[in-house]
Amino acid sequence: MDQPCSSTSPSSPPDLTMVPANAFKNCQVCGKQGHGNHFGAITCRACAAFFRRFGISNNFKPCTLNKKCGEPRNGWFSCKMCRLQRCKDIGMTSDSESLIRKKIKIKIVDFQFQRDSFHSKEAKKILEGLETKIPPTMDTFLGRSNLIIYCARHPNEKSDKKFIDVQFLIDKASEVLSKDVETPVVAPSSLEKLALGLQNVRQNNPNKNTRYITRVGKEETFELWEYDVLKVAKWLTYFDEFQQLPHKLKLDMLKGIWIIWSRLEKMATVAKARKTNIVKSNQVLLEFNDDQIIFEMGKLEIDLSWCSKYSFEQLKFFGCPKPERIDGMVQSMIALEPTDVELTFMLCQLCLHHVGKRHQGEILEVCERLQDSLSNDLHDYYANRMKMTKYSDRIASMMKINNAIQQGINQRKEKVEFMKIFDVFYVEYSDPEMFLDF
């Protein structure tokens, strides 16, 4: 703990009685280029730091030449004691004696103590004595910050949470996964078959209705969740290797990937819409059943009263996605302009890496095997279909976008853990595994 002092400035304020700084171009101690007025003299930063450290303690060996080291050579002193004596000879002091302070007749110490990570034995004893005399604050005594002590709910305190049953949605997704593809397709590889499946589930219908929205509430959120879950489930039915897995394993993997899959797919949709001038640069387009939903970023009203006692504006205290960051990823997607096969590989790599890292064990082994197979398919696609011999730049751009999305998911997860401490959301889901990334 710092010793009591009446000033916490890192250096002394300007002394009205001192010679103007422009009268000295060089340090009065070592002769090198001066930095300013430090402790009553024009010095360089090195000499000021030296005096700050040794001005009071004198914690060094005595002069071996009986204090006759002479002038510094090229700004370098061979003896610390003689350097300190030179500092004192030119008027450097640890106490400010400006006209202002003379008026109030108070001696003010300019040094900041305990700046270094090491201390002498005497200093350590003094600091330990101060720590035992000064009582600890509430946060240090309890080991929790004041914000949590006075605002957060106690772990043993009961809270009234609303229960949301999502079993019906799991049953629908399970039924989809147990069936074959809606539209049979033939492709030379699993990756290209998944790309055709992506075209089918995205429903690129030019005659879709366009709706502009300004508000999203409980009903709209649930409808969008259901649409996204079933959309991902239908897409996975085009993955032959995935369909050969045990049904429970497929369902567990679906619960872990539907949110992150939807984020990347929506970003690709927005990028395509902006590139074709369907929407403006500040607008977002979402595909929902037979409609195209458009809203402006920053102007969408989000009603969270169904799941939280706080408004969306209040929850920004915990952080919210920055439009600049989202726009940056969209621009990267526009610049890349991925084909359906490349976008499919991005979706697979992002989802399989994410769900494998979360579950570990058997699911991790399955995900690694599937990623290896799809990587080989991508190589064949570039080499045989696209006739490309060098495609490392495109893969690097694809992985850069995926890493940005994964980073956003990880940051969101940390914020959610913080929100749990303050009991921000008062809802519980029948299957929490589905909403870990929400």
Short mmCIF file of C-alpha atoms in Angstrom, two decimals, residues 114-319:
data_model
loop_
_atom_site.label_atom_id
_atom_site.label_comp_id
_atom_site.label_asym_id
_atom_site.label_seq_id
_atom_site.Cartn_x
_atom_site.Cartn_y
_atom_site.Cartn_z
CA GLN A 114 6.12 1.66 -4.23
CA ARG A 115 6.40 2.17 -7.99
CA ASP A 116 8.87 -0.69 -8.36
CA SER A 117 8.12 -4.39 -8.16
CA PHE A 118 10.99 -4.86 -5.65
CA HIS A 119 11.66 -3.21 -2.29
CA SER A 120 14.39 -3.14 0.31
CA LYS A 121 13.94 -5.06 3.57
CA GLU A 122 13.30 -1.84 5.47
CA ALA A 123 10.63 -0.73 2.98
CA LYS A 124 8.94 -4.13 3.15
CA LYS A 125 8.70 -3.94 6.93
CA ILE A 126 7.13 -0.48 6.74
CA LEU A 127 4.59 -1.59 4.12
CA GLU A 128 3.67 -4.71 6.07
CA GLY A 129 3.10 -2.59 9.16
CA LEU A 130 0.79 -0.26 7.23
CA GLU A 131 -1.22 -3.17 5.84
CA THR A 132 -1.86 -4.56 9.33
CA LYS A 133 -2.93 -1.17 10.68
CA ILE A 134 -5.34 -0.25 7.88
CA PRO A 135 -8.56 -2.33 8.00
CA PRO A 136 -9.54 -4.13 4.77
CA THR A 137 -12.49 -2.94 2.71
CA MET A 138 -15.60 -5.05 2.19
CA ASP A 139 -14.50 -6.32 -1.21
CA THR A 140 -11.03 -7.39 0.00
CA PHE A 141 -12.46 -8.93 3.18
CA LEU A 142 -15.10 -11.00 1.35
CA GLY A 143 -13.09 -11.62 -1.80
CA ARG A 144 -15.85 -10.23 -4.07
CA SER A 145 -16.18 -6.86 -5.75
CA ASN A 146 -18.53 -4.24 -4.31
CA LEU A 147 -20.66 -4.40 -7.46
CA ILE A 148 -21.37 -8.09 -6.92
CA ILE A 149 -21.79 -7.77 -3.13
CA TYR A 150 -24.48 -5.10 -3.32
CA CYS A 151 -26.14 -5.88 -6.68
CA ALA A 152 -25.85 -9.57 -7.49
CA ARG A 153 -28.23 -12.20 -6.21
CA HIS A 154 -26.90 -14.49 -3.48
CA PRO A 155 -26.22 -18.03 -4.78
CA ASN A 156 -28.59 -19.58 -2.21
CA GLU A 157 -31.35 -17.06 -2.83
CA LYS A 158 -34.38 -18.41 -4.67
CA SER A 159 -35.47 -16.64 -7.83
CA ASP A 160 -38.75 -16.77 -9.71
CA LYS A 161 -37.83 -17.98 -13.17
CA LYS A 162 -40.15 -18.65 -16.08
CA PHE A 163 -39.96 -22.13 -17.55
CA ILE A 164 -39.93 -22.46 -21.34
CA ASP A 165 -40.60 -25.92 -22.74
CA VAL A 166 -38.78 -26.48 -26.05
CA GLN A 167 -39.42 -30.22 -26.23
CA PHE A 168 -41.83 -29.74 -29.12
CA LEU A 169 -39.02 -28.16 -31.14
CA ILE A 170 -36.63 -31.00 -30.31
CA ASP A 171 -39.27 -33.52 -31.38
CA LYS A 172 -39.73 -31.74 -34.71
CA ALA A 173 -35.99 -31.63 -35.33
CA SER A 174 -35.65 -35.29 -34.35
CA GLU A 175 -38.34 -36.23 -36.84
CA VAL A 176 -36.57 -34.31 -39.62
CA LEU A 177 -33.23 -36.00 -38.87
CA SER A 178 -34.81 -39.44 -38.96
CA LYS A 179 -36.05 -38.95 -42.54
CA ASP A 180 -34.25 -38.88 -45.86
CA VAL A 181 -33.72 -35.74 -47.89
CA GLU A 182 -36.83 -33.99 -49.19
CA THR A 183 -35.36 -33.62 -52.68
CA PRO A 184 -32.97 -36.42 -53.73
CA VAL A 185 -29.77 -35.09 -55.28
CA VAL A 186 -26.73 -36.67 -56.88
CA ALA A 187 -23.27 -35.12 -56.46
CA PRO A 188 -19.66 -36.29 -56.91
CA SER A 189 -18.80 -35.69 -53.23
CA SER A 190 -20.42 -35.16 -49.85
CA LEU A 191 -19.35 -31.51 -49.84
CA GLU A 192 -21.00 -30.75 -53.17
CA LYS A 193 -24.11 -32.65 -52.12
CA LEU A 194 -24.30 -30.47 -49.02
CA ALA A 195 -23.90 -27.41 -51.26
CA LEU A 196 -26.92 -28.51 -53.29
CA GLY A 197 -28.78 -29.09 -50.05
CA LEU A 198 -27.89 -25.57 -48.95
CA GLN A 199 -29.48 -24.18 -52.10
CA ASN A 200 -32.66 -26.16 -51.39
CA VAL A 201 -33.05 -25.13 -47.74
CA ARG A 202 -32.30 -21.46 -48.46
CA GLN A 203 -35.30 -21.33 -50.82
CA ASN A 204 -33.96 -18.75 -53.28
CA ASN A 205 -37.38 -17.74 -54.54
CA PRO A 206 -37.37 -14.42 -56.46
CA ASN A 207 -41.09 -13.93 -55.73
CA LYS A 208 -40.73 -13.72 -51.97
CA ASN A 209 -42.64 -11.09 -50.05
CA THR A 210 -40.56 -8.29 -48.55
CA ARG A 211 -41.41 -7.08 -45.05
CA TYR A 212 -39.84 -4.18 -43.17
CA ILE A 213 -39.83 -4.57 -39.40
CA THR A 214 -38.95 -2.18 -36.59
CA ARG A 215 -39.64 -4.37 -33.55
CA VAL A 216 -38.84 -7.91 -32.40
CA GLY A 217 -40.53 -9.50 -29.39
CA LYS A 218 -41.23 -12.91 -27.90
CA GLU A 219 -43.32 -14.36 -30.73
CA GLU A 220 -40.93 -13.24 -33.46
CA THR A 221 -37.97 -14.67 -31.54
CA PHE A 222 -39.58 -18.08 -31.07
CA GLU A 223 -40.64 -18.25 -34.71
CA LEU A 224 -37.11 -17.42 -35.85
CA TRP A 225 -35.61 -20.05 -33.53
CA GLU A 226 -37.93 -22.74 -34.82
CA TYR A 227 -37.21 -21.79 -38.42
CA ASP A 228 -33.44 -21.87 -37.88
CA VAL A 229 -33.40 -25.21 -36.02
CA LEU A 230 -35.50 -27.01 -38.64
CA LYS A 231 -33.54 -25.38 -41.45
CA VAL A 232 -30.25 -26.73 -40.11
CA ALA A 233 -31.81 -30.15 -39.47
CA LYS A 234 -33.01 -30.36 -43.09
CA TRP A 235 -29.59 -29.31 -44.36
CA LEU A 236 -27.87 -32.04 -42.32
CA THR A 237 -30.00 -34.71 -44.01
CA TYR A 238 -27.94 -34.06 -47.15
CA PHE A 239 -24.79 -35.12 -45.27
CA ASP A 240 -24.48 -38.87 -45.87
CA GLU A 241 -21.72 -39.48 -43.30
CA PHE A 242 -23.67 -37.53 -40.70
CA GLN A 243 -26.84 -39.52 -41.34
CA GLN A 244 -24.97 -42.74 -40.58
CA LEU A 245 -24.32 -41.65 -36.98
CA PRO A 246 -26.52 -42.79 -34.05
CA HIS A 247 -29.68 -40.71 -33.77
CA LYS A 248 -28.92 -39.36 -30.29
CA LEU A 249 -25.47 -38.27 -31.42
CA LYS A 250 -26.96 -36.43 -34.39
CA LEU A 251 -29.45 -34.66 -32.14
CA ASP A 252 -26.75 -33.62 -29.66
CA MET A 253 -24.64 -32.19 -32.47
CA LEU A 254 -27.62 -30.30 -33.89
CA LYS A 255 -28.22 -28.65 -30.50
CA GLY A 256 -24.64 -27.41 -30.50
CA ILE A 257 -24.40 -26.04 -34.04
CA TRP A 258 -27.73 -24.49 -35.01
CA ILE A 259 -26.98 -21.05 -33.54
CA ILE A 260 -23.47 -20.65 -34.95
CA TRP A 261 -24.59 -22.12 -38.32
CA SER A 262 -27.38 -19.55 -38.52
CA ARG A 263 -25.03 -16.65 -37.80
CA LEU A 264 -22.68 -17.49 -40.64
CA GLU A 265 -25.52 -18.28 -43.06
CA LYS A 266 -27.29 -15.00 -42.22
CA MET A 267 -24.06 -13.08 -42.74
CA ALA A 268 -23.69 -14.65 -46.18
CA THR A 269 -27.29 -13.70 -46.97
CA VAL A 270 -26.71 -10.08 -45.93
CA ALA A 271 -23.48 -9.91 -47.96
CA LYS A 272 -25.23 -11.19 -51.08
CA ALA A 273 -28.13 -8.77 -50.60
CA ARG A 274 -25.81 -5.78 -50.22
CA LYS A 275 -23.69 -6.79 -53.19
CA THR A 276 -26.78 -6.99 -55.42
CA ASN A 277 -28.15 -3.71 -53.94
CA ILE A 278 -31.26 -5.39 -52.53
CA VAL A 279 -30.58 -3.63 -49.23
CA LYS A 280 -28.57 -0.58 -48.23
CA SER A 281 -25.30 -0.67 -46.32
CA ASN A 282 -27.06 -0.01 -43.00
CA GLN A 283 -29.76 -2.64 -43.53
CA VAL A 284 -29.97 -6.35 -42.75
CA LEU A 285 -31.92 -8.95 -44.72
CA LEU A 286 -33.16 -12.23 -43.24
CA GLU A 287 -34.82 -15.13 -45.03
CA PHE A 288 -37.87 -16.40 -43.15
CA ASN A 289 -40.18 -18.97 -44.77
CA ASP A 290 -41.68 -17.19 -47.80
CA ASP A 291 -40.68 -13.70 -46.67
CA GLN A 292 -37.66 -11.47 -46.86
CA ILE A 293 -37.37 -9.46 -43.65
CA ILE A 294 -35.45 -6.17 -43.74
CA PHE A 295 -34.55 -3.88 -40.84
CA GLU A 296 -32.07 -1.09 -40.20
CA MET A 297 -29.14 -1.66 -37.88
CA GLY A 298 -29.37 0.39 -34.71
CA LYS A 299 -33.06 1.19 -35.22
CA LEU A 300 -34.58 -2.21 -34.43
CA GLU A 301 -36.52 -2.22 -31.15
CA ILE A 302 -35.83 -5.44 -29.25
CA ASP A 303 -38.36 -6.31 -26.54
CA LEU A 304 -36.78 -8.55 -23.88
CA SER A 305 -39.51 -8.21 -21.26
CA TRP A 306 -40.40 -11.89 -21.74
CA CYS A 307 -36.96 -13.08 -20.56
CA SER A 308 -35.35 -10.25 -18.57
CA LYS A 309 -36.24 -7.51 -16.12
CA TYR A 310 -33.85 -5.22 -17.95
CA SER A 311 -34.37 -3.45 -21.25
CA PHE A 312 -32.14 -3.94 -24.26
CA GLU A 313 -30.58 -0.52 -23.67
CA GLN A 314 -29.74 -1.45 -20.08
CA LEU A 315 -28.19 -4.74 -21.17
CA LYS A 316 -25.74 -2.81 -23.32
CA PHE A 317 -23.86 -2.35 -20.03
CA PHE A 318 -22.68 -5.93 -20.52
CA GLY A 319 -21.62 -5.14 -24.07
#
